[in-house]
Short mmCIF file of C-alpha atoms and ligand atoms in Angstrom, two decimals:
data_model
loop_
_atom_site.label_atom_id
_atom_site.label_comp_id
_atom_site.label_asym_id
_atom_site.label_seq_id
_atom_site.Cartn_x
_atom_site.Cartn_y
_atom_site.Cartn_z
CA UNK A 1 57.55 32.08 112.62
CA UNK A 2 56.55 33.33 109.17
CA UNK A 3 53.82 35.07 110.43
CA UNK A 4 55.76 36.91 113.25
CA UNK A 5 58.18 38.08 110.37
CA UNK A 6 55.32 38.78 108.46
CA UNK A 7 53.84 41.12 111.07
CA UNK A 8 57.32 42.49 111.66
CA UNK A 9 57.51 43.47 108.66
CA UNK A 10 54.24 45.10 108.87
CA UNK A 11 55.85 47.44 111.46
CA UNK A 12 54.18 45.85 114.64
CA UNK A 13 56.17 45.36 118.02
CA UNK A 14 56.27 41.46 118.07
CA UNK A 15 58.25 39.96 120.71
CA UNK A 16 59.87 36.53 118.81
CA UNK A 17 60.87 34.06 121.43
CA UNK A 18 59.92 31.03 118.73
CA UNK A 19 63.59 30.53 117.48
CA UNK A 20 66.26 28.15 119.22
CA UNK A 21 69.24 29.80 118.35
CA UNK A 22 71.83 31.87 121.26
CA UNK A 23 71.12 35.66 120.28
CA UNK A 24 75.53 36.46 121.00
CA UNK A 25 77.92 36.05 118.05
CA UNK A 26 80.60 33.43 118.10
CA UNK A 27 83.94 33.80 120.57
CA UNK A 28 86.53 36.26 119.02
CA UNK A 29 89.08 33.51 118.79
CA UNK A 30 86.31 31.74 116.44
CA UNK A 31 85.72 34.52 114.31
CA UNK A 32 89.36 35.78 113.89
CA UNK A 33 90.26 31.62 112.90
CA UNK A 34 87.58 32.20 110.34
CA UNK A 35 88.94 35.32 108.91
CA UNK A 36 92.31 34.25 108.94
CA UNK A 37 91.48 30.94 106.83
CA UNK A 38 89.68 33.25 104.23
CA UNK A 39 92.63 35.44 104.10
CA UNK A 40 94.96 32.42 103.66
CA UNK A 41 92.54 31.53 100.73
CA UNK A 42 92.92 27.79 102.02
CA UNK A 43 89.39 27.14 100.62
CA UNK A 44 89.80 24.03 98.62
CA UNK A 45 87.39 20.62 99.53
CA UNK A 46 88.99 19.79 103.36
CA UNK A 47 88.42 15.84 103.69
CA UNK A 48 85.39 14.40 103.92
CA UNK A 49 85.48 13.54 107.18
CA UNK A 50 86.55 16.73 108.74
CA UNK A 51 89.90 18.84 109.08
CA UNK A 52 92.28 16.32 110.91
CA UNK A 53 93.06 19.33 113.30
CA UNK A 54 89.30 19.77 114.40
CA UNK A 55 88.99 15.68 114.64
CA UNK A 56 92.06 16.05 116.78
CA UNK A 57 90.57 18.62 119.18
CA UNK A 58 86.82 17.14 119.19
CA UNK A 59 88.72 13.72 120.27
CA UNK A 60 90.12 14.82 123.32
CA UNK A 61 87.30 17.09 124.06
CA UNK A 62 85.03 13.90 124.18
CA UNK A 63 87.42 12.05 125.57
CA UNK A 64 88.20 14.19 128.15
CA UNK A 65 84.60 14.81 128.82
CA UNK A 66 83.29 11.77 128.78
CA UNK A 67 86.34 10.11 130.06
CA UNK A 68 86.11 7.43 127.00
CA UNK A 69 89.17 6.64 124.70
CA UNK A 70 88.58 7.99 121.22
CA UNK A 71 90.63 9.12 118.81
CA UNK A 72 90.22 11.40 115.54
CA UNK A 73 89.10 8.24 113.34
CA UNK A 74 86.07 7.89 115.78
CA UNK A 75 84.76 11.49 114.72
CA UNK A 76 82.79 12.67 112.03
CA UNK A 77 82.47 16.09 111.15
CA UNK A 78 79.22 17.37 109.38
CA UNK A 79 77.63 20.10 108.14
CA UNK A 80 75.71 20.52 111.56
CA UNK A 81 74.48 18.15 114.21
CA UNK A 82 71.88 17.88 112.03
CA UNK A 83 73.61 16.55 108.99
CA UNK A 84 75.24 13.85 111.48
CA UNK A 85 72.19 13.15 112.72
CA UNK A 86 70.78 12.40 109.38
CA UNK A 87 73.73 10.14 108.11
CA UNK A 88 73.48 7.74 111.60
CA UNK A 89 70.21 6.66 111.06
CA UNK A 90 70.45 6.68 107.65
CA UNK A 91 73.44 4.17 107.90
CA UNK A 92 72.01 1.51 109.75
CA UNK A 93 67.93 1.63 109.03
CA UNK A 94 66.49 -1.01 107.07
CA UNK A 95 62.81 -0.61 105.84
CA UNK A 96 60.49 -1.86 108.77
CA UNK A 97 62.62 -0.52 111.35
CA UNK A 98 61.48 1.34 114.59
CA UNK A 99 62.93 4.67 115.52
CA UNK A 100 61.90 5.12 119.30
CA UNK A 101 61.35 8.98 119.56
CA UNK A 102 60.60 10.27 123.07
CA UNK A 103 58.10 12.83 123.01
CA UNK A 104 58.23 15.77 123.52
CA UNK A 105 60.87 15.54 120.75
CA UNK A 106 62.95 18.27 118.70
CA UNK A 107 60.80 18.86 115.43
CA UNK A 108 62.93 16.91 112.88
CA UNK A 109 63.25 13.35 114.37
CA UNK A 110 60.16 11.75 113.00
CA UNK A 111 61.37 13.36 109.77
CA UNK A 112 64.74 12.26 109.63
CA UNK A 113 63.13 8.50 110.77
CA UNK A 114 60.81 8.61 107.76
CA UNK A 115 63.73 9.40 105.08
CA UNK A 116 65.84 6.93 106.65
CA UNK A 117 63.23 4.62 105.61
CA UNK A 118 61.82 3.45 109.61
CA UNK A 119 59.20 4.17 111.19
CA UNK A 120 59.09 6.53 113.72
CA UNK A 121 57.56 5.10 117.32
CA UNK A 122 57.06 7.83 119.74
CA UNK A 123 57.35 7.39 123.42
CA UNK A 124 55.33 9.95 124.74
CA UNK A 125 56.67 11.01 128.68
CA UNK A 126 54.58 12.92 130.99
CA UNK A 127 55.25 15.97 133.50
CA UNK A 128 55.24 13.53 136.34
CA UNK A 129 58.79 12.18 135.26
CA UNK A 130 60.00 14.94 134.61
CA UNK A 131 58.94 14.55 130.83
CA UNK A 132 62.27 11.83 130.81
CA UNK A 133 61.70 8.40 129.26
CA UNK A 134 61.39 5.66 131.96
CA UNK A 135 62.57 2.01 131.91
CA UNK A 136 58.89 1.21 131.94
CA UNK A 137 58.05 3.41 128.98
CA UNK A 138 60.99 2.17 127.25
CA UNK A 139 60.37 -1.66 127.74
CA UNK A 140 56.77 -1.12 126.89
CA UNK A 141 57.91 0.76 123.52
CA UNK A 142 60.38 -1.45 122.38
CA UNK A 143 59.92 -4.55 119.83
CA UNK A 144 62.02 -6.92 118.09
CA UNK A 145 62.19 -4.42 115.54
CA UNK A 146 63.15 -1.67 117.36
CA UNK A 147 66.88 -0.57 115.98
CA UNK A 148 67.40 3.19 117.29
CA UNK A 149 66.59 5.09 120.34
CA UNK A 150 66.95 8.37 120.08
CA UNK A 151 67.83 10.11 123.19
CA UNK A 152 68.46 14.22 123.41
CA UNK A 153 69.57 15.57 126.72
CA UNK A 154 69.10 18.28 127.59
CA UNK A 155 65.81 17.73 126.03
CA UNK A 156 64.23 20.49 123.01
CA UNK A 157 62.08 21.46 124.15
CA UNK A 158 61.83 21.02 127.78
CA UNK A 159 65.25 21.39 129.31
CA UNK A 160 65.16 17.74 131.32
CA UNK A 161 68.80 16.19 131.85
CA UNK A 162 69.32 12.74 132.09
CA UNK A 163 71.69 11.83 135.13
CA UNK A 164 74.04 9.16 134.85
CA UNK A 165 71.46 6.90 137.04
CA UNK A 166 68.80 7.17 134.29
CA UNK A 167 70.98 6.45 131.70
CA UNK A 168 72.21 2.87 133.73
CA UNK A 169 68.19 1.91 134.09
CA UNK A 170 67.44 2.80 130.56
CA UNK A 171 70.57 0.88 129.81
CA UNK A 172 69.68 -2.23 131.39
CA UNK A 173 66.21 -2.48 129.05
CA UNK A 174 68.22 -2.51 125.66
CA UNK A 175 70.73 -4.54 126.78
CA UNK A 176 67.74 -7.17 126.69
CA UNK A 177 67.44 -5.86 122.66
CA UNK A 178 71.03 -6.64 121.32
CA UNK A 179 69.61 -4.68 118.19
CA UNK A 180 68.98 -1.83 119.72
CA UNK A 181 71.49 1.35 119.24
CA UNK A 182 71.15 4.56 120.63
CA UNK A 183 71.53 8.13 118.86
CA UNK A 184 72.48 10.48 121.68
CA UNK A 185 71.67 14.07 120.45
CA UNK A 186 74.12 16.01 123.28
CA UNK A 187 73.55 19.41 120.98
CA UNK A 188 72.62 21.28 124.25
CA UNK A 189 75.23 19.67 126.42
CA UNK A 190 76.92 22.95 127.70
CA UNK A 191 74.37 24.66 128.77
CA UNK A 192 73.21 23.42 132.19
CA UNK A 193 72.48 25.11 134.99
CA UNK A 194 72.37 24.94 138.77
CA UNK A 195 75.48 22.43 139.08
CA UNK A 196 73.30 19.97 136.97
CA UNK A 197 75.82 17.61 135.31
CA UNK A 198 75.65 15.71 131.90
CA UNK A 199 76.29 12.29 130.87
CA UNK A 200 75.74 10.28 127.90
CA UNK A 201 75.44 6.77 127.15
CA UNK A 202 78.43 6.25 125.18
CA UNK A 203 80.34 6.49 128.46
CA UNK A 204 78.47 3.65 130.09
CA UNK A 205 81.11 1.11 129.34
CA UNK A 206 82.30 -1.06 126.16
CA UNK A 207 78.89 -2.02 125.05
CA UNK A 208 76.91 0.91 125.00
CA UNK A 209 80.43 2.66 123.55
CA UNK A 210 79.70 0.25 120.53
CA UNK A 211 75.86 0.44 119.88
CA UNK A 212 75.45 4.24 120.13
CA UNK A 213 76.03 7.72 118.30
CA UNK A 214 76.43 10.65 120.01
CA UNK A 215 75.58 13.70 118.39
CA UNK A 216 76.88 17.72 119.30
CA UNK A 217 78.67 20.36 117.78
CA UNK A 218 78.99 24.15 117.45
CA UNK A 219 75.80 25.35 117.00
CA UNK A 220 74.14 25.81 120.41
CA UNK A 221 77.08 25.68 123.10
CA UNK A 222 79.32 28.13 120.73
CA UNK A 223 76.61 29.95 119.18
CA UNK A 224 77.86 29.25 115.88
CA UNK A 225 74.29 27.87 114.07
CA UNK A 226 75.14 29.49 110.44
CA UNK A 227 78.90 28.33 110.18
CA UNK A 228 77.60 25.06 110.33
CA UNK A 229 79.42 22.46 112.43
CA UNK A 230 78.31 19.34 114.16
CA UNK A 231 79.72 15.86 114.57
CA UNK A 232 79.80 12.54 115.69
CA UNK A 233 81.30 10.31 117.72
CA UNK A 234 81.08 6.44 118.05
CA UNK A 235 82.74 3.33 116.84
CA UNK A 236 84.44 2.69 113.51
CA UNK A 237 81.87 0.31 112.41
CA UNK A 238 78.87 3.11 112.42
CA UNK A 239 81.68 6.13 111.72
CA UNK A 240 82.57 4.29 108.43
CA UNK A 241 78.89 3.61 106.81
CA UNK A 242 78.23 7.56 108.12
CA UNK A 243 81.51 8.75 106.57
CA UNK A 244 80.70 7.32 103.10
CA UNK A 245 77.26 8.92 102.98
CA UNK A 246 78.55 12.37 103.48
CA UNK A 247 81.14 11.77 101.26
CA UNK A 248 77.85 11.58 98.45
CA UNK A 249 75.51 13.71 100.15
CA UNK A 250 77.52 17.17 100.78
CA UNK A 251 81.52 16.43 100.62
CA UNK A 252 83.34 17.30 103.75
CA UNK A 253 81.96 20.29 106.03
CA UNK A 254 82.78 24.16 105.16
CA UNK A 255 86.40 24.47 105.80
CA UNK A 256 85.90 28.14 107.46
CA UNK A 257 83.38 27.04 109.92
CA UNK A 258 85.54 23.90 110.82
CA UNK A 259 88.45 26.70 111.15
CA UNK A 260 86.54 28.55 113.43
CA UNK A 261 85.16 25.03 115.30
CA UNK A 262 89.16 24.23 116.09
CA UNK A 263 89.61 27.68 117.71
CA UNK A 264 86.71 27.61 119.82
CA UNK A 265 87.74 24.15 121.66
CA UNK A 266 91.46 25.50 121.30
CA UNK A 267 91.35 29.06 122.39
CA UNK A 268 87.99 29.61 123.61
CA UNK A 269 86.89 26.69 125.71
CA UNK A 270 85.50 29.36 128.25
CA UNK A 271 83.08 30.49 125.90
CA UNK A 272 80.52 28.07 126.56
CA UNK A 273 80.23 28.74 129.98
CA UNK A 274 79.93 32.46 129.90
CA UNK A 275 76.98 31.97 127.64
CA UNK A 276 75.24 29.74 130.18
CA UNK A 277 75.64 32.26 132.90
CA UNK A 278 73.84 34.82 130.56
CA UNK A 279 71.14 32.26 129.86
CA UNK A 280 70.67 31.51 133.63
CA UNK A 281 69.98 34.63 134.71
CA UNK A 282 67.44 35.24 131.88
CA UNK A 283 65.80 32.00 132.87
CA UNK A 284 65.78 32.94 136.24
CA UNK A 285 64.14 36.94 136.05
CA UNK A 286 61.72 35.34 133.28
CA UNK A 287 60.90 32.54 135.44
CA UNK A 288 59.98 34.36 138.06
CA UNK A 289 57.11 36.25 135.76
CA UNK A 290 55.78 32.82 134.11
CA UNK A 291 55.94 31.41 137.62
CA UNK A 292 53.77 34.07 139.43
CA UNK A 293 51.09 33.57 136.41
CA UNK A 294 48.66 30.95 137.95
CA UNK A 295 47.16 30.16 134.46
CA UNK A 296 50.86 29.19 132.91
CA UNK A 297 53.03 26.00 134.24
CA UNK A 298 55.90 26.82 133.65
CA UNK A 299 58.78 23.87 133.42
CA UNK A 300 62.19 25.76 135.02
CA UNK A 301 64.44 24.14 132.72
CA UNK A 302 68.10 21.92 134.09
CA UNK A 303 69.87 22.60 130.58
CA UNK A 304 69.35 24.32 127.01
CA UNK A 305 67.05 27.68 126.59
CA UNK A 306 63.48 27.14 126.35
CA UNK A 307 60.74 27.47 128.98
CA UNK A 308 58.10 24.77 128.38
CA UNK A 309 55.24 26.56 129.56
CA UNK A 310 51.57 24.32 130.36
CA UNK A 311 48.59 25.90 129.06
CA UNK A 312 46.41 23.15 130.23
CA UNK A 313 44.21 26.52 131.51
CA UNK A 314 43.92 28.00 128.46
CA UNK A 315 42.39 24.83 126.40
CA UNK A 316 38.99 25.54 125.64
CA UNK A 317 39.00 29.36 126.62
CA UNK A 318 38.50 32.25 125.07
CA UNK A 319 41.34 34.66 124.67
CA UNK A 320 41.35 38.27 125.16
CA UNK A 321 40.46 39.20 121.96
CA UNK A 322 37.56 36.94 121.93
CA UNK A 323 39.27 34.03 120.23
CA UNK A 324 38.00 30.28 120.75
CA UNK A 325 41.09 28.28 121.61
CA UNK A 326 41.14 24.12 121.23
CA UNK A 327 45.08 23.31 121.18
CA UNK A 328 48.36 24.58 121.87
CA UNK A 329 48.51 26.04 117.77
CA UNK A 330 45.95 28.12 118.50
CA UNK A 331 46.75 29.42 121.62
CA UNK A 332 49.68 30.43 120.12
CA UNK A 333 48.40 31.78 117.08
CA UNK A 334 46.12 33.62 119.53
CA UNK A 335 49.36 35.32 121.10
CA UNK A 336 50.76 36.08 118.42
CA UNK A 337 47.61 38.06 117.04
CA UNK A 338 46.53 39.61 120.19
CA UNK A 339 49.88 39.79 122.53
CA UNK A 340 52.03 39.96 119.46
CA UNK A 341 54.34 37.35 121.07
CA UNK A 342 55.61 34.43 118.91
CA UNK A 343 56.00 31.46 120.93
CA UNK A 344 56.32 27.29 119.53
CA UNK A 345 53.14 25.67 120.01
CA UNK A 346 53.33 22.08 121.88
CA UNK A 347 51.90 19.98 119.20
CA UNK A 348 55.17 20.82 116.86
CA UNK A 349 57.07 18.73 119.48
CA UNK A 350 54.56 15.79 119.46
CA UNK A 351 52.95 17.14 123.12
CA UNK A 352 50.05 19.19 122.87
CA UNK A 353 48.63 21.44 126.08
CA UNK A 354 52.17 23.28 125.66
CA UNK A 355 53.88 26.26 124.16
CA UNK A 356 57.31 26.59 124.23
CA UNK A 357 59.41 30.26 124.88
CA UNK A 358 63.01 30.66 124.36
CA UNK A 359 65.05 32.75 126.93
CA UNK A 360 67.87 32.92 124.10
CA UNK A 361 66.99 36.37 123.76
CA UNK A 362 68.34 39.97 125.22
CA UNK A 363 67.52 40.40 128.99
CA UNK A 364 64.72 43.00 128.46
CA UNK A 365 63.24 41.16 125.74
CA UNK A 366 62.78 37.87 127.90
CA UNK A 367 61.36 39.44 130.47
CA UNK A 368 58.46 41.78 128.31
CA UNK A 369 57.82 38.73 126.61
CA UNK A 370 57.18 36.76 129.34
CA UNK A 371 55.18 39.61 131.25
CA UNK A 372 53.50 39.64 127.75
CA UNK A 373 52.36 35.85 127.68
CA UNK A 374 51.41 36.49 131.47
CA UNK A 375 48.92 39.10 130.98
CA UNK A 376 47.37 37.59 127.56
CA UNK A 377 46.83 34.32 130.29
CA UNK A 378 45.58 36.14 132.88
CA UNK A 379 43.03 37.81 130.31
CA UNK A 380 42.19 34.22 128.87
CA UNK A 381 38.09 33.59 130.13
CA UNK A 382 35.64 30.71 130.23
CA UNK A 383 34.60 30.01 126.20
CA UNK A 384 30.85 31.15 126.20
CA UNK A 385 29.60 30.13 122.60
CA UNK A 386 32.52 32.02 121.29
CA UNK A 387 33.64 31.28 117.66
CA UNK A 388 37.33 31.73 115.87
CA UNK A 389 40.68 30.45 116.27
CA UNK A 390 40.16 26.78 116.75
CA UNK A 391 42.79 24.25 116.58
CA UNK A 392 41.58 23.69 112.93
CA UNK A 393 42.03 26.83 111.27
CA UNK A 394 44.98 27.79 113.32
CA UNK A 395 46.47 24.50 111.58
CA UNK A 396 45.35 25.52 107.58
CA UNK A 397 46.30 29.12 108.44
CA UNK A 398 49.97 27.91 109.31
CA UNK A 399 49.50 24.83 106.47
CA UNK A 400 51.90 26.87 104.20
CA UNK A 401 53.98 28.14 107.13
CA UNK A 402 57.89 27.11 106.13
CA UNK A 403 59.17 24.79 109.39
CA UNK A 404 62.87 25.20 109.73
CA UNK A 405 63.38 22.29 112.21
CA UNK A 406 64.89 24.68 115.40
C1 PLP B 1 67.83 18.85 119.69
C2 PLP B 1 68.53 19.40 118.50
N1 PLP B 1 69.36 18.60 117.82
C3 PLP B 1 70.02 19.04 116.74
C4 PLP B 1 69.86 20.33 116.29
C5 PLP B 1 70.59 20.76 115.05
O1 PLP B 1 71.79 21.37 115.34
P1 PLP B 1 72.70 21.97 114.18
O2 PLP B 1 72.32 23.40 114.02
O3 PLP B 1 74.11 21.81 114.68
O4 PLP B 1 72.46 21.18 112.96
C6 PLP B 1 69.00 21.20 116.96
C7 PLP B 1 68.77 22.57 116.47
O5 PLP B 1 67.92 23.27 116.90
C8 PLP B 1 68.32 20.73 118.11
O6 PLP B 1 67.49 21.51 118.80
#
């Protein structure tokens, strides 16, 4: 990403589908709740667990989509999903602990399980299920110290969706590990597509209601990523621990962006769904380029924005431009260079043999970047003795690159 802005900035045409962020501003409901609450100058510390008014609304949002009973003393409110993220594992990891992370994973996980003080143990799935953890997977990862699984659906960076039916099987294993919670990260839970529907463990029943987190907010589903807003929901006995971290860490949440948070559920709960019709049609004129491209596998996604595109092809070729290519880093320092299209390599998201493109981007853009990555495939040939941009110095060119985590 650095070096895209860098050769921005440089005045080429790069194409930047690297991001994860929606490309349309915030509902006007959300924006106008935000002025107003600057123009009321209410801009004092809110509580530290959120504005009771926002609690309110997230409560029977969850409630009513998940069809569980919760009430505002079951919700945290955070800084992000991130922040909320952060403050459940951090709340109930002791050193020694095991953090199952299915891979491919969203970039910060093994982070956040290293500062919480476990240790991350990655799961890693495979195309043939869909790139979804498995009850088999799962019983063969977990251990008598296994204390969180962390479950995202739909899945950065691949777009899988759980159904309900997965969930039940990958239930039944951890009932058999009474230690076991679950952190369900649900940030991309409004944006599905064909019909798909979402579930999430929480709503399995009274037990898995008690042993797990789930995770949303704002950012993705409302497009609101800089006004900061996520939360939590879960029982009192995880809430409290989480509550009392945040109250040391960062205070309560930015009371403008919580503002704007209660008028999106309140006035603007068609917002979310609007956006997803704009992403599915840019997923389905880009897919149809990536698709006809015989050297690209391209993963048509059942929720969020990214296209997880296999390269498998492309491993051990040359590139136009006469590049050697070992890994998914270099291939996509490769594109960048040559096709001047900035794309996430595999390998960030613990899968290598991968790149991942984000369709959050304007129509026309999607589609040049994806005729872009195409053609650079298509001009990809058999390595003969060539020399350059192997996996290693793609990886100490990009050792200083800044990693924001999207
Ligand atoms: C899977 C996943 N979880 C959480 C987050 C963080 O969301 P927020 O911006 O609300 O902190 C992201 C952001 O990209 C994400 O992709």
């Amino acid at each position: 990403m650095e070096r895209a802005r860098a050769l921005k900035a440089a005045g080429y045409d790069v194409i930047d589908l690297a991001g994860g962020e929606p490309d349309m501003p915030p509902a006007a409901a959300s924006r106008n709740a935000a002025i107003n609450r600057l123009q009321r100058g209410e801009l004092g510390y809110g509580p530290v667990t959120g504005l009771l008014e926002l609690r309110n609304q997230i409560a029977r949002h969850v409630s009513e989509r998940h069809g569980i009973k919760v009430d505002a003393t079951n919700i945290l409110v955070g800084n992000g999903a991130k922040q909320v993220i952060f403050e459940a594992l951090f709340a109930a990891t002791s050193p020694e602990d095991e953090i199952i992370i299915p891979a491919p994973y969203w970039v910060s996980y093994p982070a956040m399980a290293a500062l919480a003080g476990g240790s991350a143990k990655i799961a890693s799935t495979t195309a043939e299920t869909g790139f979804k953890l498995t009850p088999t997977l799962l019983r063969e990862t977990l251990t008598p110290r296994s204390r969180w699984l962390v479950l995202n659906s739909p899945v950065n960076p691949t777009g899988a969706v759980y159904t309900r039916s997965e969930l039940e099987a990958l239930a039944r294993v951890i009932s058999d590990h009474p230690r076991c919670l679950v952190l369900s990260d649900d940030i991309y839970e409004d944006i599905l597509y064909d019909g798909v529907n979402h579930a999430t463990m929480a709503s399995l029943g009274d037990e898995f209601f008690e042993r797990s987190v789930t995770c949303s907010g704002f950012s993705k589903g409302h497009a609101m990523t800089g006004l900061r807003v996520g939360y939590a929901s879960g029982p009192r006995w995880l809430i409290e621990p989480m509550t009392r971290i945040q109250s040391h860490m960062t205070s309560g949440g930015c009371v403008v962006g919580q503002a704007a948070a209660a008028a999106a559920l309140l006035d603007a709960p068609e917002f979310p769904s609007e956006c997803r019709d704009t992403y599915a049609r840019r997923r389905e004129a880009g897919g149809r380029i990536l698709v006809g491209c015989k050297k690209l596998a391209v993963t048509i996604p059942d929720g969020a924005f990214y296209f997880w595109i296999g390269i498998s092809p492309l491993l051990g070729s040359m590139s136009p431009g006469g590049q050697l290519m070992t890994c998914s880093t270099a291939v996509s320092g490769a594109a960048l260079s040559e096709a001047m299209i900035a794309l996430m390599p595999g390998s960030a998201f613990g899968t290598d043999g991968y790149l991942r493109m984000s369709f959050a981007a304007a129509d026309d853009v999607v589609e040049a970047g994806c005729r872009r990555l195409a053609q650079f495939a298509d001009g990809c040939r058999r390595a003969t003795g060539a020399t350059g941009f192997t996996c290693e110095s793609a990886s100490s060119s990009s050792r200083n690159d800044r990693r924001e985590g999207y």
